[in-house]
């Protein structure tokens, strides 16, 4: 059934991952969705698995607030967050504590349902790239196998150089296309460190072959992204 639908026009999936949990993926996802929708792209967001809450995914609720829209039908029927677990931990553990295990094909089917209805699905990860969805499946491997492009959220926080370069190495080793980097300045650090960290990250993107990936600042006034760079996230220049 899934492969018969492959011939149907479907929207693009762009993953929003980060160098850590609590780095600003949800804020970045909601603001990106707002910008794309404002540019006429029929956009929805999805949370691959939410831990630490019940009912409706708190990240999905935040995305909708930032998009300036109410919860959608696809939120209420669970398509935008196929897995929700009570215990605030890695999804493999939170699922096991409820006697469950994530079926990654259920997630793929939910995303595919959204792709049939929207031009763009912004898929927020859970924690960082090497978080286990199941004891055998890391989130980065799920992204690789699905062939999705990815935007990585980083910050000037001390320690971010290491975490960001580790994350970029993870993407390069799996040939995951990095479409952009969101530099979340909410976690402001010493300005000298903030400026240098941004330079080091930009150089690493080039060194790893992600030359076309823009570094986009996220600060108190929102996403500092020009229309051209926004477009580049979903329609990268042909190499
Ligand atoms: N640019 C920002 N502006 C305002 N608040 C921010 C910003 N970035 C992060 N925050 C705040 O920092 C906290 C963590 O951000 P957020 O929830 O987006 O992280 P996350 O990476 O999505 O975390 P998780 O891994 O749990 O999904 C939240 O309280 C959020 O409101
Ligand atoms: C509780 C909250 N929902 C977090 N997103 C869960 C992050 C799991 C991170 C696991 C890990 O890297 O140790
Ligand atoms: Mg989040």
GROMACS .gro file of C-alpha atoms and ligand atoms in nm:
model
  284
    1UNK     CA    1   0.000   0.000   0.000
    2UNK     CA    2   0.272   0.247   0.099
    3UNK     CA    3   0.457   0.204  -0.233
    4UNK     CA    4   0.140   0.253  -0.441
    5UNK     CA    5   0.107   0.595  -0.275
    6UNK     CA    6   0.469   0.679  -0.366
    7UNK     CA    7   0.347   0.791  -0.712
    8UNK     CA    8   0.114   1.052  -0.555
    9UNK     CA    9   0.250   1.411  -0.534
   10UNK     CA   10   0.376   1.450  -0.181
   11UNK     CA   11   0.527   1.720   0.032
   12UNK     CA   12   0.887   1.740   0.148
   13UNK     CA   13   1.007   1.643   0.496
   14UNK     CA   14   1.269   1.858   0.667
   15UNK     CA   15   1.397   1.732   1.002
   16UNK     CA   16   1.473   1.982   1.279
   17UNK     CA   17   1.727   1.823   1.512
   18UNK     CA   18   1.966   1.972   1.764
   19UNK     CA   19   2.293   1.927   1.945
   20UNK     CA   20   2.111   1.839   2.265
   21UNK     CA   21   1.777   1.832   2.440
   22UNK     CA   22   1.654   2.174   2.546
   23UNK     CA   23   1.858   2.351   2.276
   24UNK     CA   24   1.562   2.525   2.107
   25UNK     CA   25   1.436   2.274   1.847
   26UNK     CA   26   1.071   2.343   1.933
   27UNK     CA   27   1.109   2.721   1.913
   28UNK     CA   28   1.306   2.693   1.589
   29UNK     CA   29   1.051   2.451   1.438
   30UNK     CA   30   0.755   2.673   1.524
   31UNK     CA   31   0.921   2.989   1.392
   32UNK     CA   32   1.040   2.815   1.073
   33UNK     CA   33   0.687   2.684   1.016
   34UNK     CA   34   0.550   3.036   1.060
   35UNK     CA   35   0.797   3.175   0.807
   36UNK     CA   36   0.732   2.903   0.549
   37UNK     CA   37   0.355   2.937   0.587
   38UNK     CA   38   0.393   3.313   0.550
   39UNK     CA   39   0.578   3.248   0.224
   40UNK     CA   40   0.283   3.047   0.092
   41UNK     CA   41   0.419   2.698   0.168
   42UNK     CA   42   0.144   2.473   0.312
   43UNK     CA   43   0.339   2.371   0.622
   44UNK     CA   44   0.274   2.142   0.919
   45UNK     CA   45   0.504   2.031   1.198
   46UNK     CA   46   0.538   1.685   1.349
   47UNK     CA   47   0.709   1.559   1.665
   48UNK     CA   48   0.855   1.215   1.608
   49UNK     CA   49   0.796   1.106   1.969
   50UNK     CA   50   0.718   1.314   2.277
   51UNK     CA   51   0.822   1.206   2.624
   52UNK     CA   52   0.732   1.365   2.955
   53UNK     CA   53   0.376   1.461   2.883
   54UNK     CA   54   0.021   1.325   2.833
   55UNK     CA   55  -0.269   1.416   2.607
   56UNK     CA   56  -0.132   1.644   2.336
   57UNK     CA   57   0.239   1.686   2.268
   58UNK     CA   58   0.364   1.998   2.442
   59UNK     CA   59   0.603   2.063   2.154
   60UNK     CA   60   0.321   2.044   1.898
   61UNK     CA   61   0.117   2.285   2.111
   62UNK     CA   62   0.412   2.528   2.117
   63UNK     CA   63   0.460   2.495   1.739
   64UNK     CA   64   0.093   2.594   1.684
   65UNK     CA   65   0.123   2.890   1.921
   66UNK     CA   66   0.430   3.015   1.737
   67UNK     CA   67   0.254   2.956   1.403
   68UNK     CA   68  -0.043   3.161   1.529
   69UNK     CA   69  -0.291   2.883   1.455
   70UNK     CA   70  -0.506   2.652   1.674
   71UNK     CA   71  -0.446   2.279   1.710
   72UNK     CA   72  -0.525   2.118   1.376
   73UNK     CA   73  -0.728   1.807   1.299
   74UNK     CA   74  -0.401   1.618   1.236
   75UNK     CA   75  -0.292   1.716   1.589
   76UNK     CA   76  -0.615   1.594   1.747
   77UNK     CA   77  -0.606   1.262   1.562
   78UNK     CA   78  -0.241   1.203   1.665
   79UNK     CA   79  -0.083   1.212   1.317
   80UNK     CA   80   0.153   1.492   1.418
   81UNK     CA   81   0.282   1.305   1.722
   82UNK     CA   82   0.246   0.929   1.676
   83UNK     CA   83   0.407   0.844   2.007
   84UNK     CA   84   0.351   1.011   2.346
   85UNK     CA   85   0.502   0.875   2.669
   86UNK     CA   86   0.463   0.991   3.028
   87UNK     CA   87   0.817   0.950   3.162
   88UNK     CA   88   1.053   1.238   3.068
   89UNK     CA   89   1.340   1.036   2.921
   90UNK     CA   90   1.477   0.891   2.600
   91UNK     CA   91   1.190   0.743   2.397
   92UNK     CA   92   1.330   0.390   2.409
   93UNK     CA   93   1.318   0.400   2.792
   94UNK     CA   94   0.991   0.595   2.823
   95UNK     CA   95   0.827   0.339   2.591
   96UNK     CA   96   0.971   0.039   2.779
   97UNK     CA   97   0.840   0.178   3.109
   98UNK     CA   98   0.492   0.158   2.955
   99UNK     CA   99   0.556  -0.190   2.819
  100UNK     CA  100   0.572  -0.054   2.463
  101UNK     CA  101   0.825  -0.020   2.182
  102UNK     CA  102   0.821   0.235   1.899
  103UNK     CA  103   0.734   0.092   1.555
  104UNK     CA  104   0.928   0.320   1.324
  105UNK     CA  105   0.705   0.229   1.030
  106UNK     CA  106   0.409   0.372   1.221
  107UNK     CA  107   0.600   0.700   1.236
  108UNK     CA  108   0.682   0.682   0.863
  109UNK     CA  109   0.313   0.621   0.784
  110UNK     CA  110   0.209   0.922   0.995
  111UNK     CA  111   0.463   1.144   0.821
  112UNK     CA  112   0.350   1.011   0.482
  113UNK     CA  113  -0.012   1.098   0.567
  114UNK     CA  114   0.101   1.455   0.639
  115UNK     CA  115   0.306   1.465   0.319
  116UNK     CA  116  -0.009   1.390   0.122
  117UNK     CA  117  -0.179   1.695   0.274
  118UNK     CA  118   0.102   1.952   0.304
  119UNK     CA  119   0.387   2.087   0.090
  120UNK     CA  120   0.628   2.076   0.384
  121UNK     CA  121   0.647   1.869   0.702
  122UNK     CA  122   0.892   2.002   0.963
  123UNK     CA  123   0.973   1.694   1.171
  124UNK     CA  124   1.114   1.777   1.515
  125UNK     CA  125   1.338   1.512   1.666
  126UNK     CA  126   1.363   1.419   2.031
  127UNK     CA  127   1.677   1.528   2.215
  128UNK     CA  128   1.986   1.503   1.994
  129UNK     CA  129   2.076   1.295   1.689
  130UNK     CA  130   2.191   0.973   1.856
  131UNK     CA  131   1.888   0.929   2.078
  132UNK     CA  132   1.751   0.572   2.059
  133UNK     CA  133   1.394   0.545   1.930
  134UNK     CA  134   1.422   0.175   2.013
  135UNK     CA  135   1.718  -0.017   2.161
  136UNK     CA  136   1.821  -0.097   1.802
  137UNK     CA  137   1.733   0.225   1.615
  138UNK     CA  138   1.897   0.563   1.667
  139UNK     CA  139   1.713   0.874   1.547
  140UNK     CA  140   1.999   0.961   1.307
  141UNK     CA  141   1.968   0.617   1.143
  142UNK     CA  142   1.594   0.669   1.104
  143UNK     CA  143   1.661   1.003   0.930
  144UNK     CA  144   1.926   0.844   0.705
  145UNK     CA  145   1.701   0.552   0.608
  146UNK     CA  146   1.411   0.785   0.531
  147UNK     CA  147   1.635   1.007   0.315
  148UNK     CA  148   1.529   1.327   0.490
  149UNK     CA  149   1.727   1.656   0.490
  150UNK     CA  150   1.800   1.817   0.824
  151UNK     CA  151   1.836   2.153   0.997
  152UNK     CA  152   2.053   2.144   1.311
  153UNK     CA  153   1.993   2.372   1.609
  154UNK     CA  154   2.301   2.484   1.800
  155UNK     CA  155   2.389   2.766   2.040
  156UNK     CA  156   2.678   2.981   2.174
  157UNK     CA  157   2.662   2.791   2.506
  158UNK     CA  158   3.010   2.675   2.618
  159UNK     CA  159   3.038   2.316   2.503
  160UNK     CA  160   2.843   2.378   2.184
  161UNK     CA  161   3.151   2.362   1.959
  162UNK     CA  162   3.210   2.002   2.060
  163UNK     CA  163   2.842   1.902   2.051
  164UNK     CA  164   2.785   2.071   1.715
  165UNK     CA  165   3.092   1.924   1.544
  166UNK     CA  166   3.003   1.580   1.683
  167UNK     CA  167   2.651   1.618   1.542
  168UNK     CA  168   2.779   1.731   1.202
  169UNK     CA  169   3.020   1.434   1.193
  170UNK     CA  170   2.723   1.207   1.266
  171UNK     CA  171   2.535   1.357   0.970
  172UNK     CA  172   2.836   1.340   0.735
  173UNK     CA  173   2.907   0.976   0.824
  174UNK     CA  174   2.546   0.890   0.733
  175UNK     CA  175   2.536   1.119   0.429
  176UNK     CA  176   2.243   1.304   0.584
  177UNK     CA  177   2.205   1.635   0.396
  178UNK     CA  178   2.242   1.926   0.639
  179UNK     CA  179   2.032   2.205   0.484
  180UNK     CA  180   2.102   2.471   0.745
  181UNK     CA  181   2.214   2.551   1.097
  182UNK     CA  182   2.002   2.753   1.339
  183UNK     CA  183   2.231   2.940   1.580
  184UNK     CA  184   2.010   2.991   1.884
  185UNK     CA  185   2.139   3.294   2.070
  186UNK     CA  186   1.877   3.265   2.343
  187UNK     CA  187   2.148   3.087   2.542
  188UNK     CA  188   2.376   3.386   2.518
  189UNK     CA  189   2.731   3.339   2.631
  190UNK     CA  190   3.031   3.569   2.637
  191UNK     CA  191   3.019   3.766   2.308
  192UNK     CA  192   3.375   3.668   2.213
  193UNK     CA  193   3.285   3.301   2.261
  194UNK     CA  194   2.953   3.346   2.075
  195UNK     CA  195   3.122   3.504   1.773
  196UNK     CA  196   3.404   3.248   1.766
  197UNK     CA  197   3.172   2.950   1.808
  198UNK     CA  198   2.965   3.068   1.510
  199UNK     CA  199   3.284   3.098   1.299
  200UNK     CA  200   3.405   2.752   1.398
  201UNK     CA  201   3.066   2.598   1.314
  202UNK     CA  202   3.048   2.774   0.975
  203UNK     CA  203   3.398   2.642   0.892
  204UNK     CA  204   3.298   2.288   0.994
  205UNK     CA  205   2.992   2.302   0.765
  206UNK     CA  206   3.220   2.388   0.472
  207UNK     CA  207   3.483   2.131   0.567
  208UNK     CA  208   3.220   1.857   0.576
  209UNK     CA  209   3.077   1.949   0.237
  210UNK     CA  210   2.772   2.139   0.361
  211UNK     CA  211   2.877   2.457   0.178
  212UNK     CA  212   2.522   2.553   0.081
  213UNK     CA  213   2.389   2.530   0.437
  214UNK     CA  214   2.323   2.881   0.575
  215UNK     CA  215   2.391   2.966   0.941
  216UNK     CA  216   2.071   3.134   1.058
  217UNK     CA  217   2.068   3.337   1.379
  218UNK     CA  218   1.775   3.293   1.618
  219UNK     CA  219   1.757   3.570   1.876
  220UNK     CA  220   1.502   3.762   2.078
  221UNK     CA  221   1.362   3.915   1.760
  222UNK     CA  222   1.315   3.574   1.601
  223UNK     CA  223   1.474   3.405   1.301
  224UNK     CA  224   1.713   3.632   1.113
  225UNK     CA  225   1.664   3.455   0.781
  226UNK     CA  226   1.633   3.611   0.438
  227UNK     CA  227   1.379   3.468   0.194
  228UNK     CA  228   1.662   3.330  -0.020
  229UNK     CA  229   1.813   3.131   0.268
  230UNK     CA  230   1.469   3.012   0.377
  231UNK     CA  231   1.409   2.880   0.026
  232UNK     CA  232   1.753   2.715   0.030
  233UNK     CA  233   1.645   2.499   0.323
  234UNK     CA  234   1.383   2.326   0.107
  235UNK     CA  235   1.529   2.376  -0.237
  236UNK     CA  236   1.908   2.353  -0.205
  237UNK     CA  237   2.116   2.470  -0.499
  238UNK     CA  238   2.192   2.186  -0.740
  239UNK     CA  239   2.559   2.081  -0.701
  240LIG     N1  240   1.508   3.147   2.097
  240LIG     C1  241   1.435   3.127   2.208
  240LIG     N2  242   1.350   3.221   2.254
  240LIG     C2  243   1.279   3.201   2.366
  240LIG     N3  244   1.285   3.089   2.443
  240LIG     C3  245   1.369   2.992   2.400
  240LIG     C4  246   1.448   3.005   2.282
  240LIG     N4  247   1.520   2.892   2.266
  240LIG     C5  248   1.491   2.813   2.370
  240LIG     N5  249   1.399   2.871   2.450
  240LIG     C6  250   1.341   2.814   2.575
  240LIG     O1  251   1.433   2.717   2.624
  240LIG     C7  252   1.362   2.596   2.660
  240LIG     C8  253   1.410   2.480   2.569
  240LIG     O2  254   1.375   2.511   2.435
  240LIG     P1  255   1.298   2.403   2.346
  240LIG     O3  256   1.182   2.345   2.421
  240LIG     O4  257   1.271   2.464   2.213
  240LIG     O5  258   1.412   2.290   2.335
  240LIG     P2  259   1.406   2.154   2.253
  240LIG     O6  260   1.537   2.136   2.189
  240LIG     O7  261   1.285   2.152   2.169
  240LIG     O8  262   1.389   2.048   2.372
  240LIG     P3  263   1.338   1.895   2.360
  240LIG     O9  264   1.460   1.814   2.331
  240LIG    O10  265   1.279   1.867   2.496
  240LIG    O11  266   1.236   1.888   2.252
  240LIG     C9  267   1.215   2.626   2.643
  240LIG    O12  268   1.164   2.673   2.768
  240LIG    C10  269   1.212   2.738   2.543
  240LIG    O13  270   1.099   2.824   2.558
  241LIG     C1  271   1.204   1.487   2.832
  241LIG     C2  272   1.217   1.567   2.707
  241LIG     N1  273   1.097   1.545   2.626
  241LIG     C3  274   1.341   1.539   2.623
  241LIG     N2  275   1.314   1.580   2.488
  241LIG     C4  276   1.388   1.396   2.619
  241LIG     C5  277   1.531   1.394   2.568
  241LIG     C6  278   1.594   1.257   2.573
  241LIG     C7  279   1.746   1.267   2.569
  241LIG     C8  280   1.813   1.133   2.595
  241LIG     C9  281   1.964   1.146   2.608
  241LIG     O1  282   2.031   1.200   2.516
  241LIG     O2  283   2.018   1.112   2.717
  242LIG    MG1  284   1.119   2.025   2.165
   0.00000   0.00000   0.00000
